[in-house]
Amino acid sequence: MRYIFLLIITLYFSLLGVMAQPSLSLIPLPAEIKRGTGSFTLKSDTKIVLKTDSAAVKKACDFFLELVNPSTGLNIGYASSSTLPIVVELDSKISHPEGYQLKVTPKDISIIAQTPTGVFYAFQTLRQLLPPVIESRTVVNRTWQIPAVEINDAPRFPYRGLMLDVARHFFPVGTIRRYIDLMALHKFNYLHLHLTDDQGWRIEIPGYPKLQSISAWRKETMIGHLNDEPRLYDGIPHGGYYTQTELKELVQYAADRHITIVPEIEMPGHVTALLAAYPELACSGSSFEVARDWGIFSNLLCPREDTFIFLERILNEVMNIFPGKYIHIGGDECPKEQWQKSEFCKNLKIQNGLQTDEQLQTWFMRRIAQYIQSRGRQAIGWDEIIEGGDIGDAVIMSWRGEDGGIAAARKGNKVIMTPHRYCYFDYYQWRNRNEEPLAQIGYIPLSMVYMYDPVPKELNDDQKPCILGAQGNLWTEYIADERQIEYMAYPRACALSEVIWSPAQQKSYNQFLNRLREHSKRFEVLNVNFARHALGGR
Ligand code: TNX
């Protein structure tokens, strides 16, 4: 009896102890967290003890050292043993290739993962367990405690993406690097770069110099919203493009942070900038101007052999720069009038037994997807590309809603969910629009992103695994600089990171907000221009 009483007392106090600890402000929330007692303190005796000779693991550790050494001033490095070690090892007992185990005790820290990616993610978690001022680039005098904890973690989905539209506005490479840095902090693993559109072509293709001299530049940009009357223009030329060298460096920069870049080349629509340089690729018309307005244009590529030769050459260059598996080939918003008027298209449809223009578009996109597949890669396209039948093995990016993704998964195609009602970070995030900078007209508050579930209820258990994950899209018609990119993307990207990383049954918006409050202190130190509405500010 006495023992039982003692046991209850002990349990009670240890429970109190755990409850008294401040909650950990990890975003995205790890799959499993077990709190311990006490904490580990980073000191000058702390050393990383590597139990593997993997260069990629070493690189993941280097990142951590580059984070902690400037702010702690401790000059932590590597050693074969230490009194306060951070032991890092690879072990296949961690079953998920992106998973990890992180154990922190007062005496040591241990990181185990199956791959260097898992090690990198463990360090991102460790980073978030440290006080926000760890992000400072100058020495801060204080103690650096990490609460004792055991974390067993792995992502819910293999595709965790953010898109950045660099066509509507051109951004310096440094801005993309910063976008990548923030993605890495939240364990995103795909950056989709929207490289071409009506308003600009942003990738250097040496064989087609007019893409650089003509397609990369527009005369001016419309002022105000697309629906405003009359339309006004700023009179300022805008443009630019990324050289192949810059893009290759960016690919490496992202890869070092375990992020793969998915390049997008739009076709057969959203090609006005391309046609301004090479009008012969249209079915008719000889004079096009790089668009100055936003919106949907009727200019399309003509599905002639010359067009396919051109596109294959472009795609060869693209695949040469971007080594990742996925190549995005666009396919959204293609009003078909130009094809309907074209004798060539009418004949092509008859020759190929195609009844509708949607079938013609799918025929076009399937041919390109097959070309990409023949080069050992896989095409991704917006959901319009399945409207006209079988699209082969292409991955469908479901943006108009979830229906495209549901239809694709039912056919066995892989799907990335990015429905505009939940995943469009170019929409307003605050109901009082007139208090906000101009944005795309939709409204997606933080809570809406958080409550999204990428797996539609309509799918059965066989179809569910077709959902590879989800992506947040940042279209930049109304976003012209880095500060505004951050304002629109954060903290909504934090919510999305949790949607795609954390176990669905553990989601709680209130608890997320509490963690975000702490997390936002890190943003302050990093000078991230995040929107404060959900935290009670602006
Ligand atoms: C639709 S999403 C588009 C983009 C626009 C966006 C604005 C998609 C595949 N197409 O061209 O930028 O809406 O929210």
XYZ file of C-alpha atoms and ligand atoms in Angstrom:
552
model
C 0.000 0.000 0.000
C 2.766 2.394 1.017
C 4.598 1.588 -2.207
C 1.581 2.351 -4.303
C 1.196 5.652 -2.485
C 4.870 6.486 -3.096
C 4.505 5.519 -6.731
C 1.529 7.824 -7.172
C 3.381 10.684 -5.483
C 6.446 10.127 -7.685
C 4.340 9.972 -10.826
C 2.491 13.102 -9.805
C 5.651 15.104 -9.285
C 7.341 13.899 -12.432
C 4.201 14.807 -14.354
C 4.235 18.246 -12.757
C 7.889 18.578 -13.717
C 7.138 17.785 -17.329
C 4.185 20.141 -17.378
C 6.213 22.940 -15.870
C 8.666 22.774 -18.761
C 7.911 25.293 -21.464
C 6.458 23.583 -24.492
C 8.775 23.090 -27.427
C 8.068 25.431 -30.287
C 8.905 23.074 -33.117
C 7.434 23.745 -36.577
C 6.595 21.439 -38.264
C 5.620 19.368 -35.242
C 7.634 16.130 -35.095
C 5.843 12.774 -35.209
C 6.859 11.791 -31.658
C 8.273 13.833 -28.788
C 9.183 12.400 -25.378
C 10.299 14.998 -22.869
C 13.173 14.196 -20.517
C 14.453 16.021 -17.469
C 17.139 18.650 -17.405
C 18.921 20.058 -20.381
C 22.109 19.913 -22.416
C 24.223 23.060 -22.432
C 26.373 23.928 -25.426
C 29.860 24.673 -24.143
C 33.305 24.973 -25.646
C 33.861 21.269 -24.760
C 30.957 20.351 -27.012
C 32.189 18.602 -30.145
C 30.547 16.766 -32.964
C 31.589 13.117 -32.974
C 31.019 11.664 -36.419
C 30.406 7.934 -36.594
C 30.305 7.954 -40.367
C 32.648 9.187 -43.080
C 29.790 10.389 -45.321
C 30.698 13.784 -46.805
C 27.013 14.712 -47.013
C 26.574 14.073 -43.290
C 29.637 16.212 -42.598
C 28.049 18.968 -44.680
C 24.818 18.772 -42.654
C 26.943 19.101 -39.490
C 28.882 22.027 -40.994
C 25.594 23.876 -41.446
C 24.850 23.427 -37.783
C 28.286 24.723 -36.835
C 27.822 27.735 -39.132
C 24.591 28.409 -37.266
C 25.825 28.030 -33.685
C 29.409 29.264 -33.768
C 28.778 32.925 -34.696
C 26.090 33.406 -32.017
C 27.600 31.314 -29.225
C 31.211 32.225 -29.984
C 32.046 28.729 -28.750
C 34.061 27.485 -31.699
C 32.487 24.046 -31.623
C 34.120 21.656 -34.075
C 34.752 17.957 -34.580
C 36.572 15.472 -32.359
C 36.803 11.715 -32.001
C 35.470 11.990 -28.462
C 34.195 14.673 -26.134
C 32.823 15.111 -22.632
C 29.766 16.814 -24.143
C 29.410 15.123 -27.527
C 26.899 15.496 -30.333
C 27.151 12.008 -31.795
C 26.008 11.647 -35.390
C 25.572 8.336 -37.144
C 23.839 6.684 -40.064
C 21.862 3.564 -39.303
C 19.308 1.694 -41.366
C 17.321 0.985 -38.199
C 15.704 4.368 -38.940
C 13.254 3.053 -41.494
C 12.215 6.256 -43.275
C 14.807 7.733 -45.653
C 14.006 11.265 -44.454
C 13.445 10.281 -40.822
C 15.687 10.688 -37.806
C 16.014 10.118 -34.107
C 17.285 12.970 -31.972
C 18.066 12.349 -28.306
C 19.106 15.119 -25.986
C 20.201 14.334 -22.418
C 22.127 16.563 -19.982
C 25.276 14.643 -20.968
C 25.064 14.212 -24.697
C 23.139 14.601 -27.920
C 22.703 11.780 -30.371
C 21.444 11.945 -33.942
C 20.671 8.816 -35.911
C 19.266 8.732 -39.425
C 19.231 6.409 -42.396
C 20.462 9.121 -44.785
C 22.237 12.503 -44.711
C 18.832 14.104 -45.346
C 17.561 12.691 -42.063
C 20.662 14.083 -40.325
C 20.001 17.491 -41.898
C 16.419 17.452 -40.607
C 17.562 16.381 -37.138
C 19.800 19.446 -37.078
C 16.931 21.674 -38.189
C 14.976 20.359 -35.206
C 17.969 20.853 -32.909
C 18.224 24.394 -34.256
C 14.617 25.044 -33.243
C 15.252 23.571 -29.780
C 17.869 26.271 -29.214
C 16.760 29.784 -28.189
C 15.769 32.005 -31.156
C 18.849 34.217 -30.714
C 20.940 31.292 -31.915
C 20.124 32.822 -35.329
C 22.107 35.951 -34.448
C 25.196 36.494 -36.589
C 27.088 38.173 -33.767
C 28.058 36.784 -30.367
C 25.339 36.813 -27.726
C 26.456 36.243 -24.148
C 24.152 33.756 -22.454
C 23.834 30.048 -21.749
C 22.725 27.830 -24.592
C 20.418 25.202 -23.216
C 18.654 22.506 -25.146
C 15.841 20.732 -23.258
C 16.270 16.996 -22.753
C 14.059 15.196 -25.207
C 13.775 12.182 -27.465
C 12.301 12.881 -30.885
C 11.439 10.215 -33.425
C 10.398 11.870 -36.607
C 9.633 11.316 -40.290
C 7.525 13.216 -42.827
C 3.956 12.328 -43.716
C 4.465 13.062 -47.441
C 7.442 12.730 -49.791
C 6.681 15.957 -51.746
C 6.720 19.101 -49.633
C 6.856 22.072 -51.927
C 6.769 25.796 -52.300
C 6.512 27.520 -55.670
C 8.014 30.877 -56.529
C 6.910 32.712 -59.675
C 9.993 34.505 -60.990
C 8.313 35.291 -64.326
C 5.741 37.907 -63.288
C 8.495 39.634 -61.360
C 12.166 38.941 -61.658
C 14.022 38.561 -58.365
C 17.767 38.557 -57.708
C 19.347 35.144 -57.082
C 19.944 36.197 -53.474
C 16.189 36.425 -52.931
C 15.735 32.850 -54.131
C 18.565 31.734 -51.862
C 16.833 33.336 -48.905
C 13.547 31.635 -49.903
C 15.461 28.340 -49.913
C 16.988 29.042 -46.491
C 13.549 29.551 -44.967
C 12.229 26.450 -46.706
C 15.027 24.377 -45.180
C 14.124 25.607 -41.685
C 10.638 24.138 -42.234
C 11.751 20.876 -43.873
C 10.354 21.608 -47.325
C 12.114 19.545 -49.976
C 10.948 20.873 -53.386
C 11.253 24.397 -54.758
C 9.153 24.793 -57.882
C 10.499 27.695 -59.953
C 7.960 29.128 -62.391
C 10.520 30.298 -64.952
C 8.444 31.346 -67.936
C 5.149 33.122 -68.515
C 3.466 35.756 -70.670
C 5.305 38.541 -68.856
C 8.849 37.182 -69.012
C 11.241 34.323 -69.814
C 13.849 33.887 -67.095
C 16.160 31.039 -68.115
C 19.155 31.521 -70.380
C 19.092 29.281 -73.455
C 22.216 30.108 -75.485
C 20.874 28.555 -78.732
C 17.966 31.010 -78.710
C 19.475 34.416 -77.901
C 16.237 36.307 -78.467
C 14.850 34.626 -75.338
C 17.412 36.716 -73.488
C 17.294 39.920 -75.528
C 13.515 40.058 -76.117
C 11.499 37.591 -74.005
C 13.186 38.524 -70.715
C 12.021 42.141 -70.843
C 8.737 43.971 -70.792
C 8.264 47.623 -71.573
C 6.358 48.389 -68.406
C 4.012 46.841 -65.848
C 0.381 47.489 -65.101
C -0.327 49.407 -61.909
C -3.078 48.281 -59.555
C -5.340 45.288 -59.829
C -6.147 43.445 -63.024
C -9.815 44.370 -62.632
C -9.174 48.110 -62.210
C -10.508 50.436 -64.915
C -8.876 52.189 -66.661
C -5.617 50.253 -66.722
C -2.577 52.302 -65.825
C 1.085 51.441 -66.406
C 4.244 52.386 -64.534
C 6.306 53.225 -67.636
C 9.309 51.377 -66.161
C 10.941 48.541 -68.160
C 11.171 45.360 -66.080
C 12.968 42.080 -66.614
C 16.050 39.934 -66.332
C 16.982 36.299 -66.569
C 19.140 33.789 -64.751
C 22.255 32.577 -66.529
C 22.844 28.850 -66.725
C 25.779 29.250 -64.341
C 23.596 31.057 -61.802
C 20.946 28.366 -62.055
C 23.471 25.556 -61.640
C 24.822 27.291 -58.550
C 21.293 27.649 -57.260
C 20.645 23.940 -57.834
C 23.719 23.179 -55.708
C 22.736 25.704 -53.056
C 19.326 24.050 -52.785
C 20.756 20.517 -52.864
C 23.079 21.392 -49.980
C 19.899 22.170 -48.039
C 18.222 18.944 -49.215
C 15.900 20.780 -51.570
C 15.367 19.806 -55.202
C 14.454 22.513 -57.699
C 11.594 21.713 -60.072
C 11.903 24.000 -63.103
C 8.737 24.936 -64.970
C 8.577 25.773 -68.665
C 5.011 26.765 -69.561
C 3.310 25.336 -72.663
C 1.223 25.508 -74.800
C -0.229 28.691 -73.180
C 1.311 31.424 -71.017
C 3.836 31.848 -73.847
C 3.413 35.462 -74.947
C 6.981 36.396 -73.938
C 8.316 33.460 -75.936
C 6.220 34.363 -78.990
C 7.454 37.965 -78.830
C 10.869 36.546 -79.754
C 9.824 33.586 -81.928
C 6.381 34.389 -83.408
C 6.737 31.570 -85.919
C 5.845 29.160 -83.075
C 2.258 30.483 -83.009
C -0.464 29.192 -85.328
C -1.021 32.685 -86.709
C -0.100 36.283 -86.064
C 3.336 37.771 -86.454
C 3.667 40.397 -83.804
C 3.570 39.735 -80.092
C 4.759 41.894 -77.246
C 5.950 40.643 -73.839
C 2.838 41.132 -71.710
C 2.515 44.239 -69.553
C -0.777 43.115 -68.016
C -1.737 40.187 -65.796
C -4.462 37.702 -66.665
C -5.116 34.924 -69.140
C -3.940 35.354 -72.721
C -5.120 33.507 -75.790
C -1.641 33.077 -77.292
C -0.745 29.428 -77.766
C 2.090 27.434 -79.280
C 1.046 25.715 -82.492
C 1.420 21.928 -82.266
C 3.650 21.731 -85.361
C 6.811 19.605 -85.638
C 8.950 22.764 -85.488
C 7.407 23.616 -82.140
C 8.218 20.187 -80.744
C 11.797 20.420 -81.996
C 12.097 23.824 -80.331
C 10.618 22.581 -77.053
C 12.791 19.473 -76.988
C 15.886 21.629 -77.401
C 14.747 23.882 -74.580
C 13.961 20.894 -72.383
C 17.375 19.373 -73.079
C 18.964 22.547 -71.734
C 16.605 22.556 -68.770
C 17.372 18.921 -67.920
C 21.044 19.692 -68.235
C 20.823 22.410 -65.593
C 18.311 20.755 -63.261
C 19.231 17.169 -62.360
C 16.061 16.432 -60.350
C 13.508 13.847 -61.357
C 10.651 16.281 -62.010
C 10.320 18.736 -64.897
C 7.190 20.904 -64.828
C 5.645 21.557 -68.236
C 2.809 23.898 -67.219
C -0.373 23.347 -69.210
C -2.767 25.646 -67.314
C -5.182 28.230 -68.637
C -5.139 27.680 -72.395
C -8.120 29.255 -74.104
C -8.263 27.389 -77.392
C -9.504 30.015 -79.944
C -6.219 30.164 -81.834
C -6.221 26.401 -82.294
C -9.900 26.449 -83.283
C -9.196 28.954 -86.065
C -6.168 27.081 -87.371
C -6.510 24.820 -90.420
C -3.348 23.041 -89.292
C -4.898 22.155 -85.928
C -8.159 21.025 -87.537
C -6.216 18.626 -89.768
C -4.019 17.449 -86.936
C -7.103 16.542 -84.932
C -8.548 14.546 -87.830
C -5.253 12.738 -88.457
C -4.989 11.741 -84.805
C -8.662 10.965 -84.212
C -9.011 13.808 -81.711
C -12.495 15.229 -81.218
C -11.989 18.131 -78.843
C -9.388 20.833 -78.247
C -8.870 19.468 -74.756
C -7.896 16.180 -76.379
C -5.507 18.094 -78.593
C -3.934 19.704 -75.538
C -3.548 16.377 -73.759
C -2.055 14.924 -76.979
C 0.440 17.826 -76.997
C 1.320 17.475 -73.323
C 1.558 13.671 -73.486
C 4.050 13.926 -76.317
C 6.226 16.270 -74.251
C 5.788 14.126 -71.116
C 6.909 11.084 -73.096
C 9.959 12.939 -74.336
C 10.862 13.812 -70.744
C 10.287 10.216 -69.710
C 12.559 9.002 -72.547
C 15.298 11.069 -70.878
C 14.754 9.334 -67.557
C 12.748 12.099 -65.906
C 9.090 12.648 -65.072
C 6.812 15.478 -66.182
C 4.535 17.433 -63.863
C 1.635 19.430 -65.323
C -1.253 21.561 -64.046
C -4.549 19.687 -63.781
C -5.903 20.907 -67.150
C -3.621 18.399 -68.878
C -5.817 15.425 -68.009
C -9.009 16.988 -69.363
C -8.449 15.358 -72.732
C -7.752 11.753 -71.717
C -4.707 9.659 -70.884
C -1.618 11.716 -70.028
C 0.803 8.819 -69.575
C 2.904 8.848 -66.421
C 2.817 12.618 -65.776
C 2.284 13.874 -62.232
C -0.760 16.112 -61.870
C -0.594 19.325 -59.909
C -4.178 19.931 -58.792
C -4.703 23.687 -58.521
C -8.270 24.552 -59.597
C -9.547 22.516 -56.676
C -9.164 18.916 -55.647
C -11.174 17.390 -58.505
C -8.283 17.239 -60.959
C -6.173 15.473 -58.345
C -8.985 13.071 -57.468
C -9.562 12.187 -61.142
C -5.836 11.698 -61.673
C -5.393 9.502 -58.583
C -8.329 7.368 -59.703
C -6.482 6.775 -62.967
C -3.359 5.855 -61.009
C -1.428 9.052 -61.759
C 0.624 10.600 -59.011
C -0.705 13.895 -57.654
C 0.619 16.998 -55.923
C -2.132 18.943 -54.218
C -2.088 22.696 -54.487
C -5.777 23.722 -54.525
C -6.045 27.481 -54.771
C -8.524 27.741 -51.878
C -5.898 26.534 -49.397
C -2.481 26.799 -50.996
C -2.332 30.166 -52.796
C -0.131 32.458 -50.777
C -0.679 35.300 -53.268
C -4.236 35.678 -51.886
C -5.097 38.036 -49.026
C -4.497 36.698 -45.522
C -6.521 39.310 -43.663
C -10.216 40.040 -44.107
C -9.777 43.806 -44.184
C -8.283 44.020 -47.626
C -8.027 47.766 -47.672
C -5.570 47.525 -44.776
C -3.352 45.236 -46.817
C -0.915 45.656 -49.678
C -2.573 44.899 -53.044
C -2.901 41.157 -53.625
C -4.712 38.564 -55.726
C -8.413 38.722 -54.823
C -8.856 35.441 -52.926
C -8.728 35.174 -49.120
C -6.780 32.499 -47.250
C -6.168 33.145 -43.559
C -3.546 31.108 -41.742
C -6.154 28.845 -40.110
C -7.431 27.806 -43.542
C -3.997 26.645 -44.660
C -3.568 24.807 -41.383
C -6.807 22.881 -41.671
C -6.115 21.644 -45.178
C -5.640 17.900 -45.634
C -3.971 16.886 -48.908
C -5.649 13.469 -49.023
C -9.204 13.903 -50.378
C -11.865 11.861 -48.572
C -13.154 10.685 -51.952
C -10.123 8.463 -52.507
C -10.040 4.835 -51.410
C -7.091 3.207 -49.674
C -5.550 2.067 -52.955
C -5.707 5.547 -54.427
C -4.512 7.515 -51.389
C -0.809 6.711 -51.880
C -1.017 8.529 -55.254
C -1.003 11.804 -53.289
C 2.683 12.696 -53.147
C 2.112 15.751 -51.015
C 1.219 19.403 -51.370
C 2.680 22.728 -52.343
C 2.130 26.390 -51.537
C 2.159 28.676 -54.572
C 3.487 32.196 -54.595
C 2.390 33.882 -57.807
C 3.973 37.289 -58.036
C 1.727 39.553 -60.092
C 1.391 41.737 -57.009
C 4.673 40.861 -55.339
C 7.724 42.759 -56.503
C 10.363 42.283 -53.810
C 11.803 40.033 -51.143
C 10.039 41.736 -48.236
C 6.649 41.187 -49.842
C 7.534 37.585 -50.713
C 8.135 36.928 -47.027
C 5.031 38.792 -45.947
C 2.823 36.681 -48.187
C 4.594 33.353 -47.633
C 5.065 33.506 -43.847
C 3.613 32.317 -41.609
C 1.301 30.527 -44.074
C 4.214 28.365 -45.221
C 4.727 27.366 -41.550
C 1.155 26.069 -41.446
C 1.613 24.205 -44.717
C 4.883 22.669 -43.532
C 2.938 21.087 -40.706
C 0.134 19.934 -43.027
C 2.635 17.973 -45.094
C 5.127 16.865 -42.473
C 3.242 16.130 -39.241
C 0.851 13.262 -38.466
C -2.691 14.428 -39.297
C -4.175 13.211 -36.002
C -1.832 15.446 -33.982
C -2.866 18.675 -35.634
C -4.249 21.405 -33.374
C -4.498 24.976 -34.620
C -4.412 26.505 -31.131
C -1.365 24.574 -30.195
C 0.232 25.510 -33.524
C -0.414 29.187 -32.777
C 1.327 28.854 -29.426
C 4.349 27.343 -31.094
C 4.229 29.953 -33.844
C 4.365 32.724 -31.246
C 7.721 31.378 -30.059
C 8.839 30.546 -33.602
C 8.167 34.129 -34.687
C 10.914 35.292 -32.317
C 13.291 33.352 -34.578
C 11.826 35.202 -37.550
C 12.523 38.496 -35.746
C 16.183 37.577 -35.331
C 16.351 36.397 -38.954
C 14.672 39.653 -40.006
C 11.893 37.781 -41.801
C 9.069 40.123 -42.775
C 6.315 37.738 -41.656
C 2.657 38.756 -41.391
C 1.525 39.112 -37.790
C -2.273 38.991 -38.129
C -2.784 35.548 -36.640
C -0.630 36.508 -33.650
C -2.714 39.565 -32.986
C -0.567 42.093 -34.827
C -0.067 43.287 -38.357
C -3.773 31.045 -61.822
S -2.442 28.508 -60.832
C -2.610 30.756 -62.507
C -1.494 31.711 -62.491
C -1.850 32.979 -61.768
C -2.626 32.642 -60.516
C -2.941 33.822 -59.663
C -2.156 28.444 -62.300
C -1.704 27.170 -62.758
N -2.354 29.534 -63.070
O -1.070 31.978 -63.806
O -0.668 33.646 -61.460
O -3.828 32.002 -60.882
O -3.419 33.438 -58.408
